[in-house]
Coordinates of C-alpha atoms in Angstrom, one line a residue:
Chain Y
M17 CA -0.2 -0.2 -0.4
P18 CA 2.9 2.3 0.2
G19 CA 1.8 5.8 -1.4
K20 CA 2.9 7.4 -4.5
V21 CA 6.5 9.2 -3.7
P22 CA 8.1 12.0 -6.3
R23 CA 11.7 10.5 -7.8
K24 CA 13.1 13.1 -5.5
T25 CA 12.5 11.5 -2.8
I26 CA 13.2 8.4 -4.1
F27 CA 16.3 8.7 -5.4
A28 CA 17.6 11.0 -2.4
F29 CA 16.6 8.0 0.1
I30 CA 18.0 5.5 -2.0
G31 CA 21.3 6.6 -4.2
P32 CA 23.7 6.8 -1.8
S33 CA 22.8 3.4 -1.5
V34 CA 23.3 2.2 -4.4
I35 CA 26.1 4.4 -5.8
A36 CA 28.4 3.4 -2.3
L37 CA 27.9 0.1 -3.2
A38 CA 28.7 -0.2 -7.3
A39 CA 31.6 2.1 -6.6
I40 CA 33.6 -1.0 -4.5
G41 CA 31.0 -3.6 -6.0
I42 CA 30.2 -3.2 -9.0
V43 CA 33.3 -0.6 -10.1
P44 CA 36.4 -3.4 -8.4
L45 CA 34.4 -6.2 -11.1
L46 CA 35.0 -4.4 -13.8
Y47 CA 38.3 -3.7 -13.9
A48 CA 38.5 -7.3 -13.4
A49 CA 36.9 -7.9 -16.2
W50 CA 40.0 -5.5 -18.1
T51 CA 42.6 -7.2 -16.1
S52 CA 41.3 -11.3 -16.5
L53 CA 42.5 -10.1 -20.4
H54 CA 44.9 -9.2 -20.1
F55 CA 48.4 -10.5 -19.4
Y56 CA 49.5 -9.0 -15.8
N57 CA 51.7 -9.7 -13.8
L58 CA 52.6 -7.5 -10.6
T59 CA 56.8 -8.8 -11.0
K60 CA 56.1 -7.3 -15.1
L61 CA 54.0 -4.2 -14.7
K62 CA 56.1 -3.0 -18.0
R63 CA 54.9 -6.2 -20.1
V64 CA 51.4 -5.4 -19.4
K65 CA 49.1 -6.6 -22.7
F66 CA 46.0 -7.7 -24.4
I67 CA 45.7 -11.1 -24.8
G68 CA 42.0 -12.0 -25.0
L69 CA 40.4 -14.5 -23.8
E70 CA 44.0 -16.2 -23.3
N71 CA 43.6 -15.9 -19.4
Y72 CA 40.0 -18.2 -19.6
W73 CA 41.8 -20.7 -21.7
D74 CA 44.2 -21.3 -20.1
V75 CA 42.0 -21.8 -16.6
L76 CA 39.3 -23.6 -18.5
T77 CA 42.3 -25.8 -19.5
D78 CA 43.9 -26.0 -16.1
S79 CA 44.3 -29.3 -14.4
V80 CA 45.1 -27.2 -10.9
F81 CA 41.7 -25.0 -10.9
W82 CA 39.6 -27.6 -11.6
E83 CA 41.4 -29.7 -9.1
A84 CA 40.9 -26.7 -6.8
M85 CA 37.4 -27.1 -7.4
G86 CA 36.7 -30.7 -6.7
R87 CA 38.4 -30.4 -4.2
T88 CA 35.7 -27.7 -3.0
F89 CA 33.1 -30.3 -3.7
T90 CA 34.6 -32.2 -1.9
L91 CA 34.6 -30.9 0.9
L92 CA 31.2 -30.0 0.5
S93 CA 29.9 -33.6 -0.4
I94 CA 31.5 -34.7 2.9
A95 CA 30.8 -31.9 4.7
L96 CA 27.5 -30.2 4.4
P97 CA 25.2 -35.0 4.1
L98 CA 27.5 -34.4 7.9
Q99 CA 26.2 -31.3 8.6
L100 CA 22.3 -31.8 8.3
A101 CA 22.0 -35.5 9.6
L102 CA 24.2 -33.6 13.1
G103 CA 22.1 -30.6 12.9
L104 CA 19.0 -32.4 12.2
G105 CA 19.5 -35.1 15.1
I106 CA 20.6 -31.7 17.6
A107 CA 17.3 -29.5 16.2
L108 CA 14.7 -33.2 17.7
I109 CA 16.9 -33.0 21.0
L110 CA 16.3 -29.9 21.0
H111 CA 12.6 -29.7 20.2
K112 CA 11.2 -32.1 22.3
P113 CA 9.0 -31.3 25.1
G114 CA 11.5 -30.8 28.6
L115 CA 14.6 -29.6 29.8
T116 CA 14.2 -26.2 29.2
L117 CA 17.5 -25.0 31.5
L118 CA 19.7 -27.5 29.7
K119 CA 18.1 -26.8 26.2
T120 CA 18.5 -23.0 26.3
L121 CA 21.8 -24.1 27.8
A122 CA 22.7 -26.4 25.1
R123 CA 20.7 -23.8 22.2
L124 CA 22.9 -20.3 23.6
S125 CA 25.9 -22.6 23.3
L126 CA 25.7 -24.0 19.4
V127 CA 26.0 -19.9 18.6
L128 CA 29.5 -20.1 20.0
P129 CA 31.2 -21.7 17.0
M130 CA 28.9 -19.5 14.1
A131 CA 30.1 -16.0 15.3
T132 CA 33.4 -18.0 15.9
T133 CA 36.3 -15.6 13.9
Y134 CA 36.9 -17.3 10.8
A135 CA 41.1 -17.4 11.7
V136 CA 40.9 -17.9 15.1
V137 CA 39.5 -21.5 14.4
G138 CA 42.3 -21.5 12.2
L139 CA 44.6 -20.8 14.8
L140 CA 42.6 -23.3 17.2
G141 CA 43.2 -26.5 14.8
Q142 CA 46.7 -26.0 15.2
V143 CA 46.4 -26.3 18.4
M144 CA 44.7 -28.4 19.4
F145 CA 45.8 -30.9 16.3
N146 CA 49.6 -30.7 17.1
Q147 CA 50.5 -33.6 16.6
K148 CA 52.6 -34.0 20.0
F149 CA 51.7 -32.3 21.7
G150 CA 47.4 -31.5 20.6
V151 CA 44.5 -31.9 23.5
V152 CA 43.2 -34.1 20.3
N153 CA 46.0 -36.9 19.7
Q154 CA 46.0 -37.0 23.3
F155 CA 42.5 -37.5 23.2
L156 CA 42.9 -40.5 21.3
S157 CA 45.1 -42.1 22.3
P158 CA 43.3 -44.8 24.6
F159 CA 42.3 -46.0 20.7
G160 CA 45.6 -46.3 19.6
G161 CA 45.9 -42.6 17.4
G162 CA 47.9 -40.9 19.3
N163 CA 50.3 -40.2 17.2
I164 CA 48.8 -38.6 14.2
N165 CA 50.2 -36.8 12.4
W166 CA 47.2 -33.9 11.3
I167 CA 48.4 -31.3 9.9
G168 CA 51.1 -32.4 8.2
D169 CA 49.7 -35.3 6.3
P170 CA 47.8 -34.7 3.1
T171 CA 44.1 -37.0 4.0
N172 CA 44.1 -36.0 7.5
A173 CA 44.8 -32.3 7.1
F174 CA 41.7 -32.5 4.3
T175 CA 40.1 -34.5 7.9
M176 CA 41.1 -31.8 9.9
I177 CA 39.2 -29.2 7.4
I178 CA 36.6 -31.6 7.3
F179 CA 36.1 -31.8 11.6
W180 CA 36.2 -27.7 12.0
D181 CA 33.6 -27.2 8.6
V182 CA 31.2 -29.1 10.5
W183 CA 32.0 -28.1 13.3
Q184 CA 31.6 -24.4 12.4
W185 CA 28.8 -24.5 11.1
T186 CA 27.1 -28.0 12.3
P187 CA 25.2 -25.3 14.8
F188 CA 23.6 -23.1 12.0
V189 CA 22.5 -26.3 10.5
A190 CA 20.2 -27.8 13.8
L191 CA 19.5 -23.4 14.2
V192 CA 17.9 -23.0 10.5
L193 CA 15.9 -26.9 11.4
L194 CA 14.7 -26.0 14.8
A195 CA 13.0 -22.8 14.1
G196 CA 11.2 -25.2 10.9
L197 CA 10.1 -27.6 13.1
T198 CA 8.5 -24.8 15.6
M199 CA 6.8 -24.0 12.9
V200 CA 4.3 -27.2 12.8
P201 CA 0.9 -26.5 14.3
D202 CA 1.3 -28.1 17.7
E203 CA -2.8 -29.2 17.0
I204 CA -1.2 -31.1 13.8
E205 CA 2.2 -33.0 15.4
E206 CA 0.2 -34.0 19.1
A207 CA -2.7 -35.9 16.2
A208 CA 0.6 -36.8 13.9
R209 CA 2.5 -38.2 17.4
L210 CA -1.4 -40.1 18.9
E211 CA -1.4 -42.5 15.5
T212 CA 2.8 -42.8 15.0
K213 CA 4.9 -44.2 18.4
S214 CA 7.6 -44.3 15.0
W215 CA 9.1 -40.6 15.1
W216 CA 10.4 -41.6 11.8
T217 CA 6.8 -41.4 10.3
V218 CA 6.3 -38.1 11.9
L219 CA 9.7 -37.5 10.5
R220 CA 8.5 -37.5 7.4
Y221 CA 5.3 -37.3 6.6
V222 CA 4.5 -34.6 9.2
Q223 CA 7.3 -32.7 9.5
L224 CA 9.3 -32.5 6.9
P225 CA 7.3 -30.2 5.0
F226 CA 7.8 -27.1 7.4
L227 CA 11.9 -27.8 6.8
M228 CA 12.1 -28.4 3.9
P229 CA 12.9 -24.1 2.8
G230 CA 15.5 -24.8 5.3
L231 CA 17.2 -27.3 3.7
V232 CA 16.6 -25.6 0.3
A233 CA 18.0 -23.3 2.5
V234 CA 20.8 -24.9 3.9
L235 CA 22.3 -26.0 0.2
I236 CA 21.7 -23.0 -1.1
L237 CA 24.0 -21.1 1.2
R238 CA 27.0 -23.6 2.2
T239 CA 27.8 -24.2 -1.2
A240 CA 28.0 -20.4 -1.3
D241 CA 30.4 -20.0 2.1
T242 CA 32.5 -23.4 0.7
L243 CA 33.0 -21.6 -1.6
K244 CA 34.4 -18.7 -0.2
L245 CA 35.9 -20.5 2.0
F246 CA 39.4 -18.8 2.1
D247 CA 40.3 -17.4 5.6
M248 CA 40.3 -21.3 8.3
V249 CA 41.9 -22.8 6.0
F250 CA 44.7 -21.0 5.3
T251 CA 45.6 -20.1 8.9
L252 CA 45.3 -23.3 9.5
T253 CA 47.9 -25.5 6.5
R254 CA 47.1 -22.6 4.1
G255 CA 46.4 -24.6 1.3
G256 CA 49.1 -27.3 2.2
P257 CA 50.6 -30.9 2.2
G258 CA 51.0 -29.9 -1.4
S259 CA 48.3 -28.5 -2.1
S260 CA 45.8 -31.1 -0.9
T261 CA 43.7 -28.4 0.8
E262 CA 44.0 -25.9 -1.5
L263 CA 40.4 -24.8 -2.4
I264 CA 39.5 -22.3 -4.8
S265 CA 39.7 -19.2 -3.8
L266 CA 42.8 -20.1 -1.9
M267 CA 44.2 -21.4 -4.8
I268 CA 43.0 -17.7 -6.8
Q269 CA 44.2 -16.1 -3.8
R270 CA 48.0 -17.7 -4.8
V271 CA 47.5 -17.3 -8.1
G272 CA 47.1 -13.4 -7.7
F273 CA 49.2 -13.0 -4.5
R274 CA 51.8 -15.1 -4.2
A275 CA 52.1 -15.7 -7.5
F276 CA 51.6 -12.4 -8.8
D277 CA 49.8 -13.7 -11.9
Q278 CA 46.7 -10.9 -11.2
G279 CA 45.2 -12.1 -15.0
L280 CA 44.9 -15.6 -14.9
A281 CA 43.6 -15.0 -11.0
S282 CA 41.1 -12.7 -12.5
A283 CA 39.9 -14.7 -15.3
Q284 CA 39.5 -18.3 -12.5
A285 CA 37.8 -15.4 -10.2
I286 CA 35.8 -13.9 -13.1
I287 CA 34.5 -17.9 -13.5
L288 CA 33.6 -17.9 -9.8
L289 CA 31.9 -15.6 -10.8
I290 CA 29.3 -16.0 -12.8
I291 CA 29.2 -19.6 -10.2
T292 CA 28.1 -17.5 -8.4
I293 CA 25.8 -15.4 -9.8
I294 CA 23.5 -19.0 -10.7
L295 CA 23.6 -19.3 -7.5
S296 CA 21.7 -16.7 -6.2
Q297 CA 19.3 -16.9 -9.3
I298 CA 18.6 -19.7 -7.6
Y299 CA 17.9 -18.5 -4.6
I300 CA 15.8 -15.5 -4.8
R301 CA 14.1 -17.5 -7.3
V302 CA 13.5 -19.9 -4.0
F303 CA 13.2 -17.1 -1.2
Y304 CA 11.5 -14.3 -3.0
K305 CA 8.7 -15.4 -5.2
E306 CA 6.8 -11.9 -3.7
V307 CA 9.2 -10.0 -3.6
Chain F
M3 CA 10.8 -46.5 26.8
T4 CA 9.9 -45.3 30.0
S5 CA 9.7 -41.6 29.9
S6 CA 13.0 -41.3 32.6
R7 CA 15.8 -43.2 30.1
S8 CA 14.4 -41.2 27.8
I9 CA 15.0 -37.9 29.5
W10 CA 18.6 -39.3 31.0
I11 CA 19.2 -39.9 27.4
Q12 CA 18.6 -36.1 26.3
S13 CA 20.4 -34.8 28.7
L14 CA 23.2 -37.2 28.5
L15 CA 23.0 -35.8 24.6
L16 CA 21.6 -32.0 25.2
L17 CA 25.8 -32.0 27.7
A18 CA 27.4 -33.5 25.1
I19 CA 26.0 -30.4 22.7
L20 CA 27.3 -28.2 25.4
L21 CA 30.4 -29.7 25.7
V22 CA 31.8 -29.7 22.5
C23 CA 30.5 -26.2 21.3
V24 CA 32.1 -25.3 24.4
F25 CA 35.3 -27.2 24.8
P26 CA 37.3 -25.4 21.9
F27 CA 37.0 -22.3 24.3
Y28 CA 38.0 -23.7 27.3
W29 CA 40.9 -25.4 25.6
M30 CA 42.4 -22.3 23.4
V31 CA 42.1 -19.8 27.0
T32 CA 44.3 -22.6 29.2
T33 CA 46.4 -22.7 26.7
S34 CA 46.4 -18.6 26.7
L35 CA 47.3 -19.0 30.7
K36 CA 49.8 -21.4 29.8
T37 CA 54.0 -20.8 29.7
Q38 CA 55.5 -21.8 26.4
V39 CA 57.1 -24.8 28.7
V40 CA 54.1 -25.9 30.2
A41 CA 52.3 -25.2 26.5
L42 CA 54.6 -28.0 25.1
E43 CA 53.7 -30.6 27.5
S44 CA 53.5 -33.9 25.5
P45 CA 51.0 -34.9 26.4
P46 CA 49.0 -31.8 27.2
V47 CA 48.9 -30.8 30.5
W48 CA 44.8 -30.5 31.9
L49 CA 46.3 -29.1 36.1
F50 CA 48.9 -25.5 35.5
E51 CA 50.0 -22.8 37.0
P52 CA 48.5 -19.9 35.1
T53 CA 50.5 -16.7 34.5
L54 CA 48.1 -13.9 32.4
A55 CA 52.2 -13.7 30.7
N56 CA 51.1 -14.0 27.3
Y57 CA 48.9 -11.0 27.3
R58 CA 51.3 -8.4 27.8
E59 CA 53.7 -10.1 26.2
A60 CA 51.3 -9.5 23.3
L61 CA 49.1 -6.2 24.2
F62 CA 52.3 -4.3 24.8
D63 CA 55.3 -6.0 23.5
D64 CA 54.0 -7.2 20.4
G65 CA 52.0 -4.8 18.7
V66 CA 48.5 -6.8 19.4
L67 CA 47.4 -4.0 21.4
R68 CA 47.5 -1.2 18.2
T69 CA 45.8 -4.0 16.2
L70 CA 42.9 -5.1 18.0
M71 CA 42.2 -0.2 18.1
N72 CA 42.2 -0.9 14.3
S73 CA 40.0 -3.5 13.8
L74 CA 37.8 -1.4 16.8
I75 CA 38.2 1.2 14.6
I76 CA 37.3 0.3 11.8
A77 CA 34.2 -2.5 12.5
I78 CA 32.6 0.1 14.1
S79 CA 33.3 3.3 11.7
T80 CA 32.3 0.3 8.6
T81 CA 29.0 -0.1 10.7
A82 CA 27.8 3.2 11.9
L83 CA 28.8 4.3 7.4
A84 CA 26.4 1.0 6.9
I85 CA 23.5 2.3 8.8
L86 CA 23.9 5.4 7.7
L87 CA 23.4 4.9 4.5
G88 CA 21.0 1.9 4.8
V89 CA 18.6 2.9 6.8
P90 CA 16.6 5.2 4.1
A91 CA 17.7 2.6 2.3
A92 CA 15.7 0.0 3.0
F93 CA 13.0 2.4 4.8
A94 CA 12.8 3.7 0.6
L95 CA 12.9 -0.6 -0.7
A96 CA 9.8 -0.9 2.3
R97 CA 7.8 2.2 1.5
F98 CA 8.1 2.7 -1.6
E99 CA 7.6 1.8 -5.7
F100 CA 9.6 2.4 -8.1
R101 CA 10.9 0.6 -11.0
G102 CA 13.9 -1.8 -10.9
K103 CA 13.1 -3.1 -7.0
K104 CA 13.0 -6.2 -8.4
D105 CA 17.0 -5.8 -9.7
L106 CA 18.2 -3.8 -6.3
W107 CA 16.9 -7.0 -3.3
F108 CA 19.1 -9.3 -6.8
W109 CA 21.9 -7.2 -6.3
F110 CA 21.4 -7.0 -2.4
I111 CA 21.0 -10.7 -2.2
T112 CA 24.4 -11.6 -4.7
N113 CA 27.0 -9.6 -2.6
R114 CA 25.7 -12.3 0.3
M115 CA 27.0 -15.4 -2.1
V116 CA 30.7 -13.6 -4.0
S117 CA 33.5 -14.7 -2.6
P118 CA 36.3 -11.8 -1.0
I119 CA 39.0 -12.9 -3.2
V120 CA 37.2 -12.0 -6.4
L121 CA 37.2 -8.6 -5.2
A122 CA 40.1 -8.9 -3.0
L123 CA 41.7 -8.7 -7.4
P124 CA 41.3 -5.4 -9.0
F125 CA 40.6 -4.1 -5.1
F126 CA 43.9 -4.4 -4.6
L127 CA 45.4 -3.1 -7.3
I128 CA 43.5 -0.8 -7.6
V129 CA 44.0 0.4 -3.6
R130 CA 47.8 0.1 -5.1
Q131 CA 47.4 2.9 -7.6
L132 CA 45.5 5.0 -5.4
G133 CA 47.8 5.3 -2.7
M134 CA 45.7 3.9 -0.3
L135 CA 47.5 0.4 1.2
D136 CA 47.5 0.4 4.5
R137 CA 44.8 2.7 5.6
H138 CA 42.0 2.2 7.4
I139 CA 39.4 4.1 5.5
T140 CA 40.3 1.2 2.6
L141 CA 38.8 -1.6 4.6
I142 CA 36.0 1.0 6.8
L143 CA 34.8 1.2 2.3
I144 CA 34.7 -1.9 0.9
Y145 CA 33.5 -3.9 4.6
L146 CA 30.3 -1.7 3.3
T147 CA 30.1 -4.5 0.6
F148 CA 29.3 -7.2 2.7
N149 CA 27.7 -5.3 5.8
L150 CA 25.5 -2.4 3.2
P151 CA 23.6 -5.5 1.7
I152 CA 22.8 -6.9 5.4
V153 CA 21.8 -3.5 7.3
I154 CA 19.3 -3.0 4.7
W155 CA 18.1 -6.6 3.9
I156 CA 17.2 -6.4 8.7
C157 CA 16.5 -3.3 8.9
T158 CA 14.0 -3.1 5.1
D159 CA 12.4 -6.2 7.1
Q160 CA 11.6 -4.3 10.0
F161 CA 10.1 -1.3 8.2
R162 CA 7.4 -3.4 6.9
G163 CA 6.8 -4.0 9.9
I164 CA 5.3 -0.8 11.4
P165 CA 1.7 0.3 10.0
Y166 CA 1.3 2.5 7.2
D167 CA -1.8 4.2 9.0
L168 CA 1.1 5.8 11.5
D169 CA 2.8 7.6 8.2
E170 CA -0.5 8.1 6.5
A171 CA -1.0 10.1 9.7
A172 CA 1.5 12.1 9.9
R173 CA 1.9 12.7 5.7
I174 CA -2.1 14.3 6.6
E175 CA 0.2 16.6 9.4
G176 CA 1.9 17.9 6.5
A177 CA 5.6 16.3 6.9
S178 CA 7.9 15.3 4.8
Q179 CA 8.7 11.4 4.1
W180 CA 12.4 12.2 5.9
I181 CA 10.6 13.7 9.2
I182 CA 8.4 10.6 8.7
L183 CA 11.7 7.7 9.0
R184 CA 13.2 10.0 11.6
K185 CA 10.2 11.0 14.7
I186 CA 8.3 7.5 13.6
C187 CA 9.6 5.0 11.9
L188 CA 13.6 5.2 13.2
P189 CA 12.5 4.8 16.8
L190 CA 11.0 1.9 16.0
A191 CA 12.9 -0.2 14.4
M192 CA 15.6 0.9 16.4
P193 CA 16.0 -3.5 17.6
G194 CA 16.3 -3.5 14.0
V195 CA 19.0 -1.6 13.7
A196 CA 20.9 -2.5 16.6
V197 CA 20.7 -6.1 15.1
S198 CA 21.8 -5.0 12.3
G199 CA 24.4 -3.5 13.4
I200 CA 25.9 -6.2 16.2
F201 CA 25.6 -8.6 13.1
S202 CA 27.5 -5.2 10.2
F203 CA 30.7 -5.4 13.7
I204 CA 30.9 -8.8 14.0
F205 CA 31.4 -9.9 10.3
S206 CA 34.0 -6.9 9.7
W207 CA 36.4 -7.8 13.1
N208 CA 35.9 -11.4 11.7
E209 CA 36.8 -10.7 8.2
L210 CA 40.6 -11.9 7.6
M211 CA 41.2 -12.0 4.0
F212 CA 41.2 -8.2 3.3
G213 CA 43.2 -7.7 6.0
L214 CA 45.8 -9.1 5.2
V215 CA 45.7 -8.6 1.7
L216 CA 45.0 -4.6 2.1
T217 CA 46.9 -3.9 4.8
R218 CA 50.2 -4.1 6.3
T219 CA 51.8 -2.1 9.4
T220 CA 49.9 1.0 10.5
A221 CA 46.5 -0.8 10.0
K222 CA 46.6 -4.4 11.2
T223 CA 43.8 -5.9 11.4
A224 CA 44.0 -8.1 14.9
P225 CA 42.8 -10.9 12.8
A226 CA 45.6 -10.1 10.4
M227 CA 47.6 -10.1 13.3
A228 CA 46.8 -13.5 15.2
V229 CA 48.1 -14.9 11.6
S230 CA 51.4 -13.2 11.4
F231 CA 53.1 -15.3 14.8
M232 CA 52.3 -18.4 12.7
E233 CA 56.2 -17.8 11.2
G234 CA 59.2 -19.9 11.7
Y235 CA 59.8 -22.8 13.6
N236 CA 58.7 -21.9 17.6
L237 CA 55.2 -21.3 17.6
P238 CA 54.1 -19.3 20.7
Y239 CA 51.4 -21.2 21.0
G240 CA 50.5 -19.2 24.3
K241 CA 50.8 -16.3 23.0
I242 CA 48.8 -17.1 19.6
M243 CA 45.7 -18.6 21.9
A244 CA 45.9 -15.1 24.8
T245 CA 45.3 -12.9 20.9
S246 CA 43.1 -15.8 19.2
T247 CA 40.9 -14.9 23.5
L248 CA 41.7 -11.2 22.6
I249 CA 39.8 -11.1 18.8
V250 CA 36.7 -14.1 19.9
I251 CA 35.5 -12.3 23.5
P252 CA 33.9 -9.7 22.0
V253 CA 32.1 -11.3 18.8
L254 CA 31.0 -14.4 21.1
I255 CA 29.3 -11.4 23.4
F256 CA 27.6 -10.0 20.6
A257 CA 26.9 -12.5 19.7
L258 CA 24.6 -14.2 22.2
L259 CA 23.4 -10.2 22.7
A260 CA 21.9 -11.8 18.6
S261 CA 21.3 -14.7 19.0
K262 CA 17.7 -14.7 18.5
Q263 CA 17.8 -13.1 15.5
L264 CA 21.0 -15.4 13.9
V265 CA 20.1 -17.7 12.0
R266 CA 17.6 -14.9 9.6
G267 CA 20.3 -12.9 9.2
L268 CA 22.6 -15.4 8.2
T269 CA 20.1 -16.3 5.8
M270 CA 18.9 -13.0 5.0
G271 CA 15.3 -13.8 6.0
A272 CA 14.8 -17.2 3.7
V273 CA 14.6 -18.6 7.6
K274 CA 12.0 -16.6 9.5

């Protein structure tokens, strides 16, 4: 029911934001597009020259790029199902009636991992997973795993990344799903529980429809966030050992800032951006139909 | 199954959740209170004589205090700027009809998804050419790329919840849109504005990559400082954990304050 407002007023309210966001969000992207069409190496700035789509061709045929992409999706395809399974379990426990105080405490504690600085998670990882004086190996030693080299071994390092991603983001999934569970009208849930004793039947036929929006949101946002993931992995392993934990963001950062090839890195970034925009489109289509 | 047994299982599981979430913080704080000798015991010790030496050394000798101040200045300034720019825009999105509104929305949400490395590359080149590397203002501005969308999103939602009749009444009295925003809607929207401010602060405070790429010494942020301890062979674990503790505590307090809205904010409202 908003009324008619003169254009000038609309612009006065919304213009500053749009201009600011365009200046810092779009101009750099255009510049990246320009860079991506050039040979642009920070150590050879005198030799910047236009090379057309050559960088893009190099990226698309570069096995290192696709390996980093593959690694990123491997992380997602292992971590996300774990987060969904654990998150659903936690949400169901928190949804069960009774134990109000303990439930409140548990729910508050779930907030902590999500808010923790990614870089600090990485540093904590270094300390807790250290081979010699890490507490994780101390926990594992009664089970015969007291001397695991977490940081120096490719598979173990990747496992460690999965662990911290699951630690940090399972709470997010749990709270999203808990919000879905509380949307189920009480009388429907109670009626269903009178009909059947099986929690699975209630979950599948009564609660699941209410969980769907949350599940789709989790799916899309976790995908986007895994493509963005940088800070935690950088502080924990710097992408190593070798390139075993080099996710897509770390690879672009290495090419651009440690190998100084800004042209190639920009082409990689633009390709990543295109993937992201497709993802966002899906997100909008699903959630903001009414806007 | 007897209900008392199921209560037992439920409480055990709840305790397990609590423990898994909190333990890393416990370990961080206790490690920060260990001397290097104690920190390097193998296997790690759980009982020891705590010392604040790591905090003293990190804060005053290594300059962590200065980087914390930098982080604080940057996070507060960018939050203030995001609110200043974002609140009127949110009001317009909630109250006015105009063409291109849908595209504007799409653009804001896309900003939530874009990987920061995509912006870090061109930003670095531009900032270097402008001679603005290692300045607070650079980070204050670039953090708007994620703060402004989140402020606009949360505040638009908040303004929509305020009955339009109030605006109508004020307009009949002859008030301009600006007065309506300032005198009528803004006071009612304060909870939303506060939450969006908390979000903006947390995201800026936590950010590492831009800090790493765009600062050197003068404007170095606390997370970038913590990471720079990671060089060399003999890592000062106590000091690293002391710095981590100092970084994380303000965020955790803010996150607990906004805990009810955290999920809503992180999903940009897709989950209520």
